[in-house]
Coordinates of C-alpha atoms in Angstrom, one line a residue:
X920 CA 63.2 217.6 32.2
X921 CA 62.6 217.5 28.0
X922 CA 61.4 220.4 27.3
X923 CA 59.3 221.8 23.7
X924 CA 61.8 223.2 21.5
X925 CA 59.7 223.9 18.2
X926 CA 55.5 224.8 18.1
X927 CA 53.4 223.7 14.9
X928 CA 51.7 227.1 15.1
X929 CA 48.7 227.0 13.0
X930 CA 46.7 227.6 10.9
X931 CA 43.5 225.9 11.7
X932 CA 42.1 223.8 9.1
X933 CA 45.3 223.7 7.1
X934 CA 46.9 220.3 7.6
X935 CA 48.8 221.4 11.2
X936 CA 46.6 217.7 12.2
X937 CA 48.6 215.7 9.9
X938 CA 52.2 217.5 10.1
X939 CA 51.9 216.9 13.8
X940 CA 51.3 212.9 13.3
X941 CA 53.9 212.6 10.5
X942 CA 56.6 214.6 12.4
X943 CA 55.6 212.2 15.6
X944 CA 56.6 209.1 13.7
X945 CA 60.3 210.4 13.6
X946 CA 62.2 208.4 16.3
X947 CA 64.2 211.8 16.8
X948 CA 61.1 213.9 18.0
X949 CA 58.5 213.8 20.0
X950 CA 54.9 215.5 20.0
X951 CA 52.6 215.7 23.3
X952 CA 49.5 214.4 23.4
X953 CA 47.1 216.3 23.5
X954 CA 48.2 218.0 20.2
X955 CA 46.9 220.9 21.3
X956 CA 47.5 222.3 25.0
X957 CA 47.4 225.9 24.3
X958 CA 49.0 226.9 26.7
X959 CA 50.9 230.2 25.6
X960 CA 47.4 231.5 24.6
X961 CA 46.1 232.2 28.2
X962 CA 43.9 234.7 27.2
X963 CA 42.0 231.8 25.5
X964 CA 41.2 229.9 27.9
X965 CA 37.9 229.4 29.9
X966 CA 39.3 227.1 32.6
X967 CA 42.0 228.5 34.8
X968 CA 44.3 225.9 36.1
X969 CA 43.5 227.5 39.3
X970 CA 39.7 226.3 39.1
X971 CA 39.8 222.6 40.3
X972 CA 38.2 219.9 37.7
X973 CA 36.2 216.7 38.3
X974 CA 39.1 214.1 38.8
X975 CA 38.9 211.9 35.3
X976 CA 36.7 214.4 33.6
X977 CA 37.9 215.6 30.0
X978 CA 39.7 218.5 29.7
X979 CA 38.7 221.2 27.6
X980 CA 40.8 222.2 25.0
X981 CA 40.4 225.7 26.0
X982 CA 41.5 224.7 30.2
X983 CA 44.4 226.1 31.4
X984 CA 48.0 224.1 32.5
X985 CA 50.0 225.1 35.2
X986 CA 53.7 225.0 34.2
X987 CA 54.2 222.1 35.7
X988 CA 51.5 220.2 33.9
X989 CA 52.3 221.9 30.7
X990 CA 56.2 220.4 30.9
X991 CA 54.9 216.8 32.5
X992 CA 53.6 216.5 28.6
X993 CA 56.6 216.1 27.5
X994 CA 57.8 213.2 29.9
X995 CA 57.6 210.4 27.6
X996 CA 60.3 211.6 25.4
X997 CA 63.2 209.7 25.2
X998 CA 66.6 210.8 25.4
X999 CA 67.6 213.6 22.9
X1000 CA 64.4 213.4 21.6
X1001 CA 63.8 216.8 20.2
X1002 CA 60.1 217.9 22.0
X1003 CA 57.1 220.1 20.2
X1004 CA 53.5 220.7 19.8
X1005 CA 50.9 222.4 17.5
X1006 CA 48.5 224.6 18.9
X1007 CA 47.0 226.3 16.2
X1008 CA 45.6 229.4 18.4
X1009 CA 48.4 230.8 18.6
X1010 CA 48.6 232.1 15.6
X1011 CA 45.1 234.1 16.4
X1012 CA 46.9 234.6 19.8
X1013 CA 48.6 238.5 20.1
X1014 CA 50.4 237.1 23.2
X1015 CA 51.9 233.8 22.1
X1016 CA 54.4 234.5 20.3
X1017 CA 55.9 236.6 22.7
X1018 CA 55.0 234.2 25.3
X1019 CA 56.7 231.1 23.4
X1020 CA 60.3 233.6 22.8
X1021 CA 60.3 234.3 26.5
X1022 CA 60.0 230.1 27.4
X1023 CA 62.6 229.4 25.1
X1024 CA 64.5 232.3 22.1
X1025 CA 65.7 229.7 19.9
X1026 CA 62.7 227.3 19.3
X1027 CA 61.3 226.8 15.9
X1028 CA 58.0 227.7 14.7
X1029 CA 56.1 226.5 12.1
X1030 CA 53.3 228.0 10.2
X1031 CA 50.7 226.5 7.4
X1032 CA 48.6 229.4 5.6
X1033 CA 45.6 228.3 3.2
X1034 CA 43.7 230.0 0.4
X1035 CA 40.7 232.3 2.1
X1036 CA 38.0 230.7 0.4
X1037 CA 39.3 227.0 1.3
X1038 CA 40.4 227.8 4.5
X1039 CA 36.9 229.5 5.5
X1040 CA 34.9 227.2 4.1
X1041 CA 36.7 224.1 6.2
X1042 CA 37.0 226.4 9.0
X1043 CA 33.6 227.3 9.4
X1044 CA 31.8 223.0 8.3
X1045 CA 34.6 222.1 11.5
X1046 CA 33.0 224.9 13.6
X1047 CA 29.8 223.4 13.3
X1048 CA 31.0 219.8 14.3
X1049 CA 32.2 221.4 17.6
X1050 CA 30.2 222.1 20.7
X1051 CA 28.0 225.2 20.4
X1052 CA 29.8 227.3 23.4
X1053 CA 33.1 226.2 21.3
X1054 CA 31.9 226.5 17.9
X1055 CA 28.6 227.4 15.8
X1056 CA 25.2 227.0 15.4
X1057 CA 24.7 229.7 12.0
X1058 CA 24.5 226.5 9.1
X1059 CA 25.0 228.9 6.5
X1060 CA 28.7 230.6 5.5
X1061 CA 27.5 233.8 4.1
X1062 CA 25.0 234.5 7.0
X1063 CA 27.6 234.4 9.8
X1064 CA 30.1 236.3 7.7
X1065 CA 27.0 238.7 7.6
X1066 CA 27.1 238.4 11.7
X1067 CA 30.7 239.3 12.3
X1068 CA 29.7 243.1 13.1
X1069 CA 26.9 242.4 15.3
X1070 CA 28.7 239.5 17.5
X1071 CA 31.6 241.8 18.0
X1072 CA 28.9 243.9 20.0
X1073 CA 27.8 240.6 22.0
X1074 CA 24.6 240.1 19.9
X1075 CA 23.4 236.6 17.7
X1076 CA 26.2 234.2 19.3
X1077 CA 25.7 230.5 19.6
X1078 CA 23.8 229.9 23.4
X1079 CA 26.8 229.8 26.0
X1080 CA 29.7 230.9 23.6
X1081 CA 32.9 231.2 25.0
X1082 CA 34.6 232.2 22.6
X1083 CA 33.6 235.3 20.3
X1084 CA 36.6 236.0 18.8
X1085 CA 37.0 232.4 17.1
X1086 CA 33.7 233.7 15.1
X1087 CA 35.3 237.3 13.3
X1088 CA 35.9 234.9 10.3
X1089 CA 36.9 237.7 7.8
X1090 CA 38.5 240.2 10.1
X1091 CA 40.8 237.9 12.7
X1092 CA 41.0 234.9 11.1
X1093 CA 42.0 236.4 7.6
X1094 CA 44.5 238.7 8.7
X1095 CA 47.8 236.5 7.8
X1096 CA 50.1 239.1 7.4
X1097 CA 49.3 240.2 11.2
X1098 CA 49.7 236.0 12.2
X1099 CA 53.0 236.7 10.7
X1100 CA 54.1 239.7 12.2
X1101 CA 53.3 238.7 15.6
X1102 CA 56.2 235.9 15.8
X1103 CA 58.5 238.0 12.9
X1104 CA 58.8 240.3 15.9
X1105 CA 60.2 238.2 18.2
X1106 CA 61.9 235.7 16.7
X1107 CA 65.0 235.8 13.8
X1108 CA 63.8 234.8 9.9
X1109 CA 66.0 231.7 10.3
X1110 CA 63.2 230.2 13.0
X1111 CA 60.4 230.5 11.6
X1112 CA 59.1 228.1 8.3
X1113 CA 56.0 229.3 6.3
X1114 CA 54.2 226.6 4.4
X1115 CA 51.4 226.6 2.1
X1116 CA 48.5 223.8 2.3
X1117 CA 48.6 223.8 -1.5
X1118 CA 52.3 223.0 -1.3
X1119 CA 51.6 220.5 1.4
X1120 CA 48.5 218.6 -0.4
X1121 CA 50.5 218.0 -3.8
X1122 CA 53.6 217.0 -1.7
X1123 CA 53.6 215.4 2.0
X1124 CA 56.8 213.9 1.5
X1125 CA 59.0 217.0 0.2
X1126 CA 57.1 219.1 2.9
X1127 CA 57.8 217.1 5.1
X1128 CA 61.3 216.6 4.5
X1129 CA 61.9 220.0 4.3
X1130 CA 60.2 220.4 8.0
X1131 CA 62.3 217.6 9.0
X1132 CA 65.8 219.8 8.2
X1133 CA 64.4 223.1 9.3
X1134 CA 64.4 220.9 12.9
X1135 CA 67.9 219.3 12.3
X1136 CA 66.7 216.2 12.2
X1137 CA 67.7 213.1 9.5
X1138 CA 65.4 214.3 6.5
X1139 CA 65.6 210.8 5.3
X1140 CA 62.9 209.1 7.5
X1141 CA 59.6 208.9 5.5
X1142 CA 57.0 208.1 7.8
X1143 CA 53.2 206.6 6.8
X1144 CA 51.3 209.4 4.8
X1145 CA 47.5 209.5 5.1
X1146 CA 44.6 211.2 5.2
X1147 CA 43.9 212.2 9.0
X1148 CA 40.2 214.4 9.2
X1149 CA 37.1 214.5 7.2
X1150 CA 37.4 217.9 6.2
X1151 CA 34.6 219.0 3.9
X1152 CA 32.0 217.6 5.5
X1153 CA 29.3 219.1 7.1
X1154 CA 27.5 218.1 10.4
X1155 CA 23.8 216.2 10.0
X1156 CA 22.8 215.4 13.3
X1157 CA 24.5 216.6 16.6
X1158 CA 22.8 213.7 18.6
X1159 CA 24.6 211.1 16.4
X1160 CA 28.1 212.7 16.9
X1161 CA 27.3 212.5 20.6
X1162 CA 26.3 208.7 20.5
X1163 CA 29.5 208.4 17.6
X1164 CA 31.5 210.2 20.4
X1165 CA 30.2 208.1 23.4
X1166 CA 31.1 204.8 21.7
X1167 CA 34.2 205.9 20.2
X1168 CA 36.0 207.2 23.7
X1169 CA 34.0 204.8 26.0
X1170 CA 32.0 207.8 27.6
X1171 CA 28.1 208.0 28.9
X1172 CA 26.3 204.9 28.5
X1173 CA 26.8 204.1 25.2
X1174 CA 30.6 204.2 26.6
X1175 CA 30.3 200.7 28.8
X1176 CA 30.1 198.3 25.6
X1177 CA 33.5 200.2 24.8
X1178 CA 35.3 197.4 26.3
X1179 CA 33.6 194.3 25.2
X1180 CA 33.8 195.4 21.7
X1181 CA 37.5 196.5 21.7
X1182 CA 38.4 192.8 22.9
X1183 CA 36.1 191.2 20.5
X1184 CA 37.0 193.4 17.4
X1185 CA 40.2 194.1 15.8
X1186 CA 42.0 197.2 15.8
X1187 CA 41.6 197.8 11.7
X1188 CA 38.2 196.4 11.5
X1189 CA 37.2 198.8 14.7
X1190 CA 38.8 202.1 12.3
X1191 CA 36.5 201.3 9.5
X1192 CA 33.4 200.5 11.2
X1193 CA 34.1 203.9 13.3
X1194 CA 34.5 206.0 10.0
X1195 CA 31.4 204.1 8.4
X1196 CA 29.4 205.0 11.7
X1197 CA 30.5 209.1 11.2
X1198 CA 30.2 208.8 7.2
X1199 CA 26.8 207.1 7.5
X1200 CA 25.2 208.9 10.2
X1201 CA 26.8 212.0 11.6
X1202 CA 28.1 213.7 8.6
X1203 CA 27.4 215.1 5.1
X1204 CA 29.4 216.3 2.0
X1205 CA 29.3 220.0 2.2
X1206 CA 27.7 222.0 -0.1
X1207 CA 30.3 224.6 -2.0
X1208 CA 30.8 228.0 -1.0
X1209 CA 28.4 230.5 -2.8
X1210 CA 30.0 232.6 -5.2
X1211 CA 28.9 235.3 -4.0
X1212 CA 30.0 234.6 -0.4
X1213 CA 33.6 233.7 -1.8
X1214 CA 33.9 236.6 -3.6
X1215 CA 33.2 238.3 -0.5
X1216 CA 36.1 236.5 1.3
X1217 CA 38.5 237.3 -1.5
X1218 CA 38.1 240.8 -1.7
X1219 CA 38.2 240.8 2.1
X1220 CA 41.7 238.9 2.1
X1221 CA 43.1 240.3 -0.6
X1222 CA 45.4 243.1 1.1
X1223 CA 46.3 240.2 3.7
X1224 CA 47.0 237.7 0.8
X1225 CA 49.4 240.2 -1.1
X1226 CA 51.1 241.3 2.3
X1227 CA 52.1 237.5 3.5
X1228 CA 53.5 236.8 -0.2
X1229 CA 55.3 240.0 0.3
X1230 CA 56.9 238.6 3.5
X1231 CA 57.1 234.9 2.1
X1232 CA 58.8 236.0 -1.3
X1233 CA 55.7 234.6 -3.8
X1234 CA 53.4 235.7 -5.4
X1235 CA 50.2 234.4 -3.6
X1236 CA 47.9 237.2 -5.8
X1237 CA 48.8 234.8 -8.8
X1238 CA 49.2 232.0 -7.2
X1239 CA 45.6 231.9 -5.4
X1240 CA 43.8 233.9 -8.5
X1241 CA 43.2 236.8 -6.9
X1242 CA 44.9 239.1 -9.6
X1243 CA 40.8 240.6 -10.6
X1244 CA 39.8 240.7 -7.3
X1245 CA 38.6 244.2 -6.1
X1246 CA 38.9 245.0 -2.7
X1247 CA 35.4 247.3 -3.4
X1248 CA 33.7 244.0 -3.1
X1249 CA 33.6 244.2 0.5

């Protein structure tokens, strides 16, 4: 039975998306759909595989696998395919990486870490776009930085949230050197590869590659590079995401013209009109992050941001411009 042998481990909102779909195209490995099954985070999720689902309902991405289902991802692999996944939770996760090492001590993991301010700022518009009890309903950056204190007590989280811990954006989510540790613990310098978004952006081919040898896999093959989200964009209407979304995966009654336009329209021409439909009516361009906030968020990340170059041999301080910042911000 194939089995995962290397986990694209996060972060969110720092290209773990696109390495996941240029690593699939490698006829030497294979990624499980969905990208994300989460399942060595278990004390994320809000479905327990125990609790019996509608047959043909959607599964959360927070729904638990039993090990069976987990392992019946990976059956489409072809021989010596080498298997994976990216679940970027687990680097929030403090049981993961332990979790992962005990499944299997030699796999690979794979980490992306992005500049606070960017990261934040992306984090939070994609927060937005997701379901309140998954995401956010607080529009505005600064304010639900300003909320991190009182929703650690319970208080001024989105109706039904499920989980809390997703919104601690300058506590949890900023603590890199702590992502770090977690899997430097358990598993030997030699499997684990550190990236850096900027490093990533300016290069998808020589990241790439270089992912490609840290699996043992021809470093070569160059599959089809692309843009693969809409990151920087900001939600305008939740009801037009949900009709977008109904249309788009043949769900509720927009869902039954699904078919008919799928065999009347072309696969390419059916891609643009779907991104002209989110562009046009779902989405915005998002406003920049108020200095003031992002100065906030440096000063906050700075002791993280100087620890993980310390671990990753660069000099992040310099390299992110946070060489003025005071931690006294805060």
């Amino acid at each position: 039975m194939p089995r995962p042998s290397f986990f694209i481990a996060g972060h969110s909102k720092s290209g773990t998306t696109a390495l996941a779909r240029f690593l699939g195209q490698h006829p030497a490995l294979f990624l499980c759909s969905p990208k994300e099954p989460n399942y060595f985070c278990p004390s994320f999720w809000r479905v327990k595989p125990t609790d019996r689902r509608t047959e043909g309902a959607p599964r959360s991405a927070f729904e638990g696998w039993t090990e069976a289902e987990y392992l019946a991802l990976f059956d489409g692999a072809a021989p010596g395919q080498r298997c994976g996944e990216a679940s970027a939770a687990y680097l929030y996760s403090d049981e993961a990486a332990e979790r992962i090492h005990a499944f299997d001590p030699e796999a690979r993991i794979i980490m992306i870490f992005r500049e606070p301010v960017s990261f934040l700022r992306s984090y939070h518009l994609q927060l937005l776009k997701n379901a309140a009890a998954e995401g956010e309903t607080v529009r505005d950056l600064g304010e639900a930085i300003r909320l991190e204190p009182a929703r650690r007590r319970g208080e001024h989280l989105p109706e039904g949230c499920r989980l809390p811990e997703f919104l601690y954006y300058t506590t949890d989510r900023l603590a890199y050197d702590v992502h770090y540790d977690r899997f430097a613990a358990v598993f030997p310098e030699e499997q684990i590869l550190a990236l850096l978004y900027d490093d990533f952006r300016s290069d998808n081919a020589g990241t790439v590659r270089r992912v490609f040898s840290f699996l043992g896999v021809d470093p070569a093959f160059e599959p089809a590079f692309g843009e693969h989200n809409m990151g920087g964009r900001s939600l305008r209407s939740r009801r037009a995401q949900a009709w977008m979304h109904q249309l788009t995966m043949g769900r509720g009654p927009l869902g039954r013209v699904k078919p008919l336009v799928k065999a009347l329209v072309p696969p390419a021409l059916r891609r643009r009109a779907t991104r002209a439909g989110y562009e046009r009516f779902v989405y915005d361009e998002a406003p920049p992050v108020d200095p003031a906030v992002a100065a906030h968020i440096r000063a906050a990340a700075r002791p993280h941001v100087e620890a993980l170059g310390e671990r990753l041999g660069r000099d992040l301080i310099a390299e992110w411009g946070y060489a003025s910042v005071s931690e006294a911000a805060v």
